[in-house]
Short mmCIF file of C-alpha atoms in Angstrom, two decimals:
data_model
loop_
_atom_site.label_atom_id
_atom_site.label_comp_id
_atom_site.label_asym_id
_atom_site.label_seq_id
_atom_site.Cartn_x
_atom_site.Cartn_y
_atom_site.Cartn_z
CA MET A 1 -20.99 -97.09 27.87
CA ALA A 2 -17.66 -95.56 26.74
CA PRO A 3 -14.66 -96.37 28.89
CA THR A 4 -13.05 -93.56 30.90
CA ASP A 5 -9.56 -93.01 32.24
CA GLU A 6 -8.51 -92.09 35.74
CA THR A 7 -9.33 -88.38 35.28
CA GLY A 8 -12.90 -89.16 34.36
CA GLN A 9 -12.53 -88.19 30.70
CA ALA A 10 -13.36 -90.43 27.81
CA ALA A 11 -10.41 -92.57 26.80
CA PRO A 12 -9.28 -92.50 23.18
CA PRO A 13 -10.32 -95.44 21.13
CA PRO A 14 -7.70 -98.11 20.79
CA SER A 15 -5.62 -97.86 17.69
CA THR A 16 -6.08 -100.44 15.05
CA PRO A 17 -2.91 -102.17 13.89
CA GLY A 18 -1.76 -100.69 10.56
CA ALA A 19 -3.96 -97.58 10.81
CA PRO A 20 -2.34 -94.05 10.61
CA PRO A 21 -1.93 -92.19 13.88
CA PRO A 22 -4.57 -89.56 14.67
CA ALA A 23 -3.83 -85.99 13.55
CA GLY A 24 -2.46 -83.67 16.19
CA PRO A 25 -3.89 -80.29 17.13
CA ALA A 26 -3.92 -77.57 14.35
CA ALA A 27 -0.99 -75.14 14.20
CA ALA A 28 -1.61 -71.79 15.82
CA PRO A 29 -1.98 -68.77 13.48
CA GLY A 30 0.99 -66.99 15.09
CA GLY A 31 3.36 -69.82 14.61
CA ALA A 32 6.52 -70.02 12.53
CA ALA A 33 4.59 -70.29 9.26
CA GLY A 34 2.70 -67.01 9.91
CA ALA A 35 5.87 -65.03 10.76
CA ARG A 36 7.37 -65.49 7.29
CA MET A 37 7.99 -62.15 5.33
CA PRO A 38 5.67 -61.58 2.31
CA ARG A 39 7.32 -62.06 -1.03
CA TRP A 40 6.28 -58.59 -2.36
CA LEU A 41 7.77 -56.61 0.55
CA PRO A 42 11.48 -56.70 -0.54
CA ARG A 43 10.54 -55.69 -4.07
CA ALA A 44 8.43 -52.80 -2.72
CA LEU A 45 11.28 -51.59 -0.52
CA VAL A 46 13.77 -51.71 -3.41
CA LEU A 47 11.31 -49.90 -5.70
CA ALA A 48 10.67 -47.19 -3.06
CA LEU A 49 14.41 -46.64 -2.52
CA ALA A 50 14.99 -46.48 -6.27
CA LEU A 51 12.22 -43.91 -6.73
CA TYR A 52 13.55 -41.82 -3.85
CA GLY A 53 17.05 -41.94 -5.32
CA LEU A 54 15.75 -40.90 -8.75
CA PHE A 55 13.81 -38.02 -7.18
CA GLN A 56 16.89 -36.77 -5.33
CA LEU A 57 18.98 -37.09 -8.48
CA GLY A 58 16.40 -35.20 -10.55
CA SER A 59 16.10 -32.46 -7.92
CA TRP A 60 19.88 -32.05 -7.80
CA ALA A 61 20.13 -31.93 -11.59
CA PHE A 62 17.28 -29.39 -11.80
CA HIS A 63 18.97 -27.07 -9.30
CA GLN A 64 22.26 -27.40 -11.15
CA LEU A 65 20.64 -26.62 -14.50
CA THR A 66 18.37 -23.80 -13.32
CA GLY A 67 20.64 -21.14 -14.84
CA LEU A 68 20.73 -22.92 -18.19
CA LEU A 69 16.94 -23.39 -18.21
CA ILE A 70 16.39 -19.69 -17.50
CA ASN A 71 18.76 -18.76 -20.32
CA VAL A 72 16.91 -21.08 -22.70
CA LEU A 73 13.59 -19.52 -21.62
CA ILE A 74 14.92 -16.02 -22.30
CA ALA A 75 16.26 -17.15 -25.67
CA PHE A 76 12.91 -18.70 -26.59
CA PHE A 77 10.97 -15.48 -25.90
CA LEU A 78 13.62 -13.44 -27.70
CA ALA A 79 13.29 -15.74 -30.71
CA LEU A 80 9.51 -15.31 -30.60
CA ALA A 81 10.00 -11.54 -30.58
CA VAL A 82 12.16 -11.51 -33.72
CA GLU A 83 10.16 -14.24 -35.48
CA PRO A 84 7.86 -11.80 -37.37
CA ALA A 85 10.82 -9.83 -38.75
CA VAL A 86 12.68 -13.00 -39.74
CA SER A 87 9.57 -14.50 -41.35
CA TRP A 88 8.97 -11.26 -43.26
CA MET A 89 12.50 -11.39 -44.68
CA ALA A 90 12.21 -15.11 -45.43
CA ALA A 91 8.98 -14.53 -47.37
CA ARG A 92 10.91 -12.17 -49.65
CA GLY A 93 13.61 -14.65 -50.55
CA VAL A 94 16.13 -14.08 -47.76
CA ARG A 95 17.43 -17.20 -46.07
CA ARG A 96 16.28 -17.52 -42.47
CA GLY A 97 19.83 -17.79 -41.16
CA LEU A 98 20.91 -14.60 -42.92
CA GLY A 99 17.72 -12.79 -41.93
CA THR A 100 18.18 -13.76 -38.28
CA PHE A 101 21.79 -12.58 -38.39
CA VAL A 102 20.75 -9.21 -39.84
CA VAL A 103 18.07 -8.71 -37.16
CA PHE A 104 20.45 -9.63 -34.33
CA LEU A 105 23.17 -7.42 -35.77
CA GLY A 106 20.78 -4.45 -35.80
CA VAL A 107 19.76 -5.12 -32.19
CA LEU A 108 23.43 -5.42 -31.18
CA ILE A 109 24.39 -2.14 -32.87
CA VAL A 110 21.51 -0.26 -31.26
CA GLY A 111 22.23 -1.73 -27.82
CA ALA A 112 25.97 -1.06 -28.02
CA GLY A 113 25.38 2.51 -29.15
CA PHE A 114 22.94 3.16 -26.33
CA VAL A 115 25.28 1.70 -23.70
CA THR A 116 28.20 3.73 -25.08
CA LEU A 117 26.26 6.99 -25.04
CA LEU A 118 24.85 6.31 -21.59
CA GLY A 119 28.29 5.40 -20.24
CA SER A 120 29.87 8.56 -21.63
CA MET A 121 27.05 10.65 -20.17
CA LEU A 122 27.38 9.07 -16.74
CA ALA A 123 31.17 9.43 -16.82
CA GLY A 124 30.90 13.11 -17.73
CA GLN A 125 28.33 13.77 -15.01
CA ILE A 126 30.39 11.93 -12.40
CA ILE A 127 33.45 14.00 -13.31
CA LYS A 128 31.40 17.18 -13.10
CA ILE A 129 29.95 16.20 -9.72
CA VAL A 130 33.42 15.41 -8.36
CA GLU A 131 34.77 18.75 -9.61
CA ASP A 132 31.85 20.70 -8.17
CA PHE A 133 31.68 18.74 -4.93
CA PRO A 134 33.75 21.28 -2.90
CA ASP A 135 31.37 24.05 -3.91
CA TYR A 136 28.34 21.96 -2.99
CA LEU A 137 29.95 21.07 0.34
CA ASP A 138 30.74 24.74 1.08
CA SER A 139 27.14 25.75 0.39
CA VAL A 140 25.81 23.00 2.68
CA ILE A 141 28.26 23.95 5.45
CA ASN A 142 27.33 27.64 5.18
CA TRP A 143 23.64 26.77 5.39
CA ILE A 144 24.21 24.63 8.49
CA ASN A 145 26.36 27.29 10.17
CA THR A 146 23.77 29.98 9.43
CA HIS A 147 20.72 28.10 10.69
CA PHE A 148 22.24 26.10 13.56
CA HIS A 149 24.91 28.60 14.68
CA THR A 150 27.77 26.12 14.31
CA GLU A 151 31.37 26.63 13.22
CA LEU A 152 31.96 23.78 10.81
CA ARG A 153 34.80 23.93 8.31
CA ARG A 154 35.32 21.97 5.14
CA VAL A 155 38.90 21.05 6.05
CA ASP A 156 37.78 19.44 9.32
CA ILE A 157 35.08 17.43 7.56
CA GLN A 158 37.48 16.21 4.88
CA GLU A 159 40.11 15.17 7.43
CA GLY A 160 37.54 13.38 9.54
CA LEU A 161 36.26 11.55 6.48
CA LEU A 162 39.73 10.50 5.35
CA ARG A 163 40.64 9.23 8.83
CA SER A 164 37.37 7.39 9.44
CA ASP A 165 37.28 3.64 9.88
CA TRP A 166 34.30 3.43 7.52
CA LEU A 167 36.33 4.71 4.57
CA ARG A 168 39.24 2.41 5.40
CA ASN A 169 36.98 -0.65 5.61
CA TYR A 170 35.22 0.36 2.40
CA VAL A 171 38.53 0.59 0.52
CA GLN A 172 39.66 -2.78 1.85
CA ASN A 173 36.38 -4.48 0.93
CA SER A 174 36.45 -2.90 -2.52
CA ALA A 175 40.01 -4.12 -3.12
CA SER A 176 39.11 -7.65 -2.04
CA GLY A 177 35.95 -7.65 -4.15
CA VAL A 178 37.66 -6.84 -7.44
CA LEU A 179 38.03 -10.53 -8.28
CA ASP A 180 34.37 -11.17 -7.45
CA VAL A 181 33.26 -8.34 -9.70
CA SER A 182 35.48 -9.64 -12.52
CA ALA A 183 34.03 -13.12 -12.14
CA GLN A 184 30.48 -11.72 -12.24
CA VAL A 185 31.27 -9.72 -15.36
CA LEU A 186 32.69 -12.79 -17.11
CA GLY A 187 29.69 -14.84 -15.99
CA GLY A 188 27.31 -12.21 -17.35
CA LEU A 189 29.11 -12.16 -20.70
CA PHE A 190 28.93 -15.96 -20.89
CA GLN A 191 25.19 -15.90 -20.12
CA LEU A 192 24.66 -13.23 -22.77
CA LEU A 193 26.50 -15.35 -25.32
CA THR A 194 24.44 -18.41 -24.34
CA VAL A 195 21.15 -16.52 -24.73
CA ALA A 196 22.22 -15.08 -28.09
CA LEU A 197 23.28 -18.50 -29.40
CA PHE A 198 20.07 -20.29 -28.37
CA SER A 199 17.84 -17.47 -29.58
CA PHE A 200 19.63 -17.46 -32.95
CA TYR A 201 19.04 -21.19 -33.39
CA PHE A 202 15.40 -20.93 -32.25
CA ALA A 203 14.70 -18.12 -34.73
CA ALA A 204 16.71 -19.49 -37.65
CA ASP A 205 15.45 -23.08 -37.27
CA GLY A 206 11.90 -22.21 -36.26
CA PRO A 207 10.17 -24.31 -38.95
CA ARG A 208 12.40 -27.31 -38.23
CA LEU A 209 11.71 -26.99 -34.49
CA ARG A 210 7.97 -26.88 -35.14
CA ARG A 211 8.18 -29.96 -37.35
CA THR A 212 10.09 -31.81 -34.65
CA ILE A 213 7.50 -30.94 -32.02
CA CYS A 214 4.60 -31.89 -34.29
CA SER A 215 6.23 -35.23 -35.11
CA LEU A 216 5.91 -36.17 -31.44
CA LEU A 217 2.18 -35.39 -31.29
CA PRO A 218 -0.83 -37.14 -32.78
CA PRO A 219 -2.44 -35.40 -35.77
CA ALA A 220 -5.34 -34.13 -33.65
CA ARG A 221 -2.95 -32.24 -31.36
CA GLN A 222 -0.61 -30.84 -34.00
CA ALA A 223 -3.03 -28.07 -35.03
CA GLU A 224 -3.40 -26.95 -31.40
CA ALA A 225 0.37 -26.88 -30.89
CA LEU A 226 0.90 -24.81 -34.04
CA ARG A 227 -1.91 -22.47 -33.02
CA ALA A 228 -0.37 -21.97 -29.58
CA TRP A 229 2.99 -21.24 -31.21
CA GLU A 230 1.40 -18.67 -33.54
CA ILE A 231 -0.37 -16.96 -30.64
CA ALA A 232 2.89 -16.81 -28.67
CA VAL A 233 4.69 -15.24 -31.65
CA ASN A 234 1.96 -12.66 -32.20
CA LYS A 235 1.63 -11.70 -28.53
CA THR A 236 5.35 -11.54 -27.79
CA GLY A 237 6.21 -9.67 -30.98
CA GLY A 238 3.22 -7.38 -30.57
CA TYR A 239 4.15 -6.65 -26.98
CA LEU A 240 7.73 -5.72 -27.82
CA TYR A 241 6.81 -3.68 -30.90
CA SER A 242 4.06 -1.76 -29.11
CA ARG A 243 6.42 -1.11 -26.21
CA GLY A 244 9.07 0.04 -28.65
CA LEU A 245 6.62 2.48 -30.26
CA MET A 246 5.58 3.86 -26.88
CA ALA A 247 9.26 4.14 -25.91
CA LEU A 248 9.85 6.21 -29.04
CA ILE A 249 6.94 8.53 -28.23
CA SER A 250 8.00 8.85 -24.60
CA GLY A 251 11.61 9.55 -25.58
CA LEU A 252 10.57 12.28 -28.03
CA ALA A 253 8.30 13.95 -25.47
CA HIS A 254 10.98 13.96 -22.75
CA TYR A 255 13.61 15.10 -25.26
CA VAL A 256 11.54 18.20 -26.07
CA LEU A 257 11.21 19.01 -22.37
CA LEU A 258 14.91 18.52 -21.64
CA GLU A 259 15.91 20.63 -24.63
CA VAL A 260 13.59 23.43 -23.54
CA LEU A 261 15.12 23.33 -20.05
CA ASP A 262 18.63 23.19 -21.59
CA VAL A 263 19.54 20.02 -19.65
CA PRO A 264 22.79 18.43 -20.88
CA TYR A 265 22.78 15.03 -22.60
CA ALA A 266 19.11 15.42 -23.54
CA PRO A 267 19.15 12.78 -26.36
CA VAL A 268 20.68 10.06 -24.18
CA LEU A 269 18.41 10.89 -21.25
CA ALA A 270 15.39 10.73 -23.57
CA VAL A 271 16.39 7.26 -24.81
CA TRP A 272 16.96 6.17 -21.20
CA VAL A 273 13.49 7.35 -20.15
CA GLY A 274 11.82 5.74 -23.16
CA LEU A 275 13.36 2.29 -22.67
CA VAL A 276 13.20 2.04 -18.88
CA SER A 277 9.68 3.45 -18.65
CA GLN A 278 8.28 0.91 -21.11
CA PHE A 279 10.13 -2.29 -20.28
CA ILE A 280 9.71 -1.96 -16.50
CA PRO A 281 5.92 -1.94 -16.13
CA THR A 282 3.88 0.30 -13.80
CA ILE A 283 6.74 2.00 -11.96
CA GLY A 284 9.21 2.22 -14.83
CA THR A 285 8.31 5.81 -15.66
CA TYR A 286 9.15 7.04 -12.18
CA LEU A 287 12.38 5.04 -12.04
CA ALA A 288 13.40 6.35 -15.44
CA GLY A 289 12.59 9.93 -14.47
CA ALA A 290 14.96 9.85 -11.49
CA LEU A 291 18.11 10.23 -13.64
CA PRO A 292 16.86 13.25 -15.66
CA MET A 293 15.72 14.85 -12.40
CA LEU A 294 19.21 14.40 -10.94
CA ILE A 295 20.89 15.89 -14.00
CA ALA A 296 18.39 18.75 -14.11
CA PHE A 297 19.03 19.45 -10.42
CA THR A 298 22.70 20.08 -11.20
CA VAL A 299 21.60 22.81 -13.62
CA ASN A 300 18.81 24.34 -11.55
CA PRO A 301 16.85 22.84 -8.63
CA TRP A 302 13.60 24.20 -10.10
CA TYR A 303 14.23 22.29 -13.31
CA ALA A 304 14.09 19.03 -11.36
CA LEU A 305 10.63 19.99 -10.12
CA TRP A 306 9.46 20.71 -13.66
CA VAL A 307 10.78 17.32 -14.80
CA LEU A 308 8.92 15.59 -11.96
CA ILE A 309 5.64 17.33 -12.85
CA PHE A 310 6.04 16.42 -16.52
CA VAL A 311 6.80 12.77 -15.68
CA VAL A 312 3.64 12.47 -13.55
CA ILE A 313 1.42 14.12 -16.19
CA TYR A 314 2.87 12.05 -19.03
CA GLN A 315 2.36 8.84 -17.04
CA GLN A 316 -1.36 9.57 -16.75
CA PHE A 317 -1.57 10.43 -20.46
CA GLU A 318 0.18 7.19 -21.35
CA ASN A 319 -1.95 5.00 -19.08
CA TYR A 320 -5.35 6.35 -20.10
CA VAL A 321 -4.89 7.57 -23.69
CA LEU A 322 -1.81 6.18 -25.44
CA GLN A 323 -1.45 2.66 -24.08
CA PRO A 324 -5.09 1.50 -24.63
CA LYS A 325 -4.92 2.54 -28.28
CA LEU A 326 -1.58 0.87 -29.03
CA THR A 327 -1.99 -2.36 -27.07
CA SER A 328 -5.69 -3.07 -27.64
CA LYS A 329 -4.90 -5.58 -30.42
CA THR A 330 -1.57 -6.94 -29.20
CA VAL A 331 -1.60 -7.54 -25.43
CA ASP A 332 -5.07 -6.59 -24.29
CA ILE A 333 -4.83 -7.50 -20.61
CA HIS A 334 -6.10 -5.60 -17.59
CA PRO A 335 -3.53 -3.35 -15.82
CA ALA A 336 -4.13 -5.17 -12.54
CA VAL A 337 -3.47 -8.53 -14.22
CA ALA A 338 -0.33 -7.10 -15.82
CA PHE A 339 0.94 -5.82 -12.48
CA GLY A 340 0.15 -9.11 -10.74
CA SER A 341 1.89 -11.09 -13.46
CA VAL A 342 4.98 -8.89 -13.14
CA VAL A 343 5.05 -9.41 -9.36
CA ALA A 344 4.64 -13.17 -9.77
CA GLY A 345 7.29 -13.33 -12.49
CA THR A 346 9.70 -11.35 -10.32
CA ALA A 347 9.12 -13.69 -7.39
CA LEU A 348 9.76 -16.74 -9.57
CA LEU A 349 12.57 -15.67 -11.91
CA GLY A 350 13.67 -12.21 -10.76
CA ALA A 351 14.24 -9.57 -13.42
CA VAL A 352 13.83 -12.14 -16.18
CA GLY A 353 10.37 -13.03 -14.93
CA ALA A 354 9.40 -9.35 -14.84
CA LEU A 355 10.30 -8.97 -18.52
CA ILE A 356 8.57 -12.07 -19.86
CA ALA A 357 5.58 -12.12 -17.51
CA ILE A 358 3.27 -9.89 -19.56
CA PRO A 359 3.74 -11.62 -22.96
CA ALA A 360 3.47 -15.02 -21.27
CA VAL A 361 0.20 -14.11 -19.55
CA ALA A 362 -1.13 -12.52 -22.75
CA THR A 363 -0.32 -15.70 -24.68
CA LEU A 364 -2.00 -17.89 -22.06
CA GLN A 365 -5.05 -15.64 -21.96
CA ALA A 366 -5.44 -15.64 -25.74
CA PHE A 367 -4.97 -19.41 -25.98
CA LEU A 368 -7.48 -20.20 -23.22
CA GLY A 369 -9.95 -17.69 -24.64
CA ALA A 370 -10.59 -20.00 -27.58
CA TYR A 371 -11.70 -22.82 -25.25
CA VAL A 372 -13.80 -20.79 -22.80
CA LYS A 373 -17.44 -20.57 -23.82
CA ARG A 374 -18.92 -17.07 -23.45
CA TYR A 375 -22.57 -16.02 -23.25
CA ASP A 376 -24.45 -12.82 -23.97
CA VAL A 377 -24.65 -10.57 -20.92
CA THR A 378 -28.11 -9.73 -19.65
CA ASP A 379 -29.30 -6.16 -20.05
CA ASP A 380 -29.32 -5.33 -16.35
CA PRO A 381 -28.51 -1.85 -14.98
CA ARG A 382 -26.15 -3.37 -12.43
CA VAL A 383 -23.99 -4.72 -15.24
CA HIS A 384 -23.42 -1.18 -16.47
CA GLY A 385 -22.54 0.15 -13.04
CA HIS A 386 -25.97 1.54 -12.12
CA ARG A 387 -28.18 0.69 -9.18
CA GLY A 388 -31.94 0.52 -8.96
CA ASP A 389 -33.66 1.94 -12.02
CA GLY A 390 -30.41 3.37 -13.33
CA THR A 391 -31.28 7.01 -12.55
CA GLY A 392 -28.79 8.98 -10.58
CA LEU A 393 -29.24 11.99 -8.35
CA LEU A 394 -28.57 14.48 -11.17
CA THR A 395 -31.09 12.75 -13.45
CA ARG A 396 -33.80 12.92 -10.80
CA ALA A 397 -33.04 16.59 -10.15
CA ARG A 398 -33.40 17.35 -13.87
CA ARG A 399 -36.76 15.55 -14.00
CA LEU A 400 -38.09 17.48 -11.02
CA TRP A 401 -36.85 20.75 -12.48
CA SER A 402 -38.46 20.04 -15.86
CA ARG A 403 -41.84 19.34 -14.24
CA GLY A 404 -41.93 22.74 -12.58
CA PRO A 405 -43.36 23.81 -9.20
CA SER A 406 -46.69 22.12 -9.91
CA ALA A 407 -45.06 18.71 -9.71
CA THR A 408 -44.18 19.28 -6.06
CA ARG A 409 -47.71 20.21 -4.95
CA PRO A 410 -49.66 17.55 -3.06
CA PRO A 411 -52.70 16.03 -4.78
CA GLY A 412 -55.89 18.06 -4.18
CA GLY A 413 -54.02 21.18 -3.12
CA ASP A 414 -56.12 23.45 -5.32
CA ALA A 415 -59.36 22.04 -3.93
CA GLU A 416 -58.26 22.65 -0.38
CA GLY A 417 -57.20 26.18 -1.23
CA SER A 418 -60.56 26.89 -2.80
#
């Protein structure tokens, strides 16, 4: 029987001399050894902080370079637009640099001439409006006095306007904003120079740029990249050239109308309507027609109404007759898709996005069309916009009429009558 101690438990066996002492109780899991930090945790924290710092640095750099990236994007699409003309000249022995310079020089001359003519027209009309303003004001005051039985005078209105706080504040704000306007003008000129420089290099060094891009891709992807580039050139150039042709037709049509109505500055107004109506989609025609209406109103108020009617009629003719014929092979996209792309481009990049949205969507649509498998459509009446057996109300009426009165008699009617 095992010996026990005073508490009634079994006593430990006596230790043998020279034997190792018995092992103590096992260490608890939550002891000092378990509270030690894992070796991977400091490295993970350092890596997370480094990634966060790189993200913040990249975000800051992207926001700082947004203006430059937009300018490069504009220059790229402008280079795509002039690429066909430059390639045509290069195929006939003209160096690409010289051909690009000639194309840009022509665009610059046309743009400077248009701006000069438009500026002179606006300056002349502003001077005329200022000179005729007292007469307009007298006619308005006479109309108000006649219909509302008031006693207004032009002198009182002019004095009240000159002494008003609104005019004083407007003059002060205009004087303080001269420096801001000058800075904006200089910034716009610098952006224009940046776009022109990048677009010149993109157009002149197009083959070298394509070789550089292809050198970074495996051979299987080089053909796809070149094909995408070719589609972008064709769609962008086709879009601009078709829009330019429609602008020419629109300008000629409005020029004839303005000449018939004897509206001053008819050539410049016609060019204005042609360019604005074509390069501002959907609502450009109505925006462009506002200026000719204003000028025509100064000649005769009824002339402004005639201009409005002509603008509305020509817009329908352009949407349903002219535009489908000219853009069917260049930028064949649905009008709703075009309008949505313009709205999305405006929301993303402002006016720049509105200009490049349609060629960008047309390029994407044409590129994806080669990879989307299409099937033959079933010959179902519902596909063609019909319901049921495809016979409409007029068709059924013709059938009943062709059968005659006998077709409407009930079966056995003759037997009953006999």
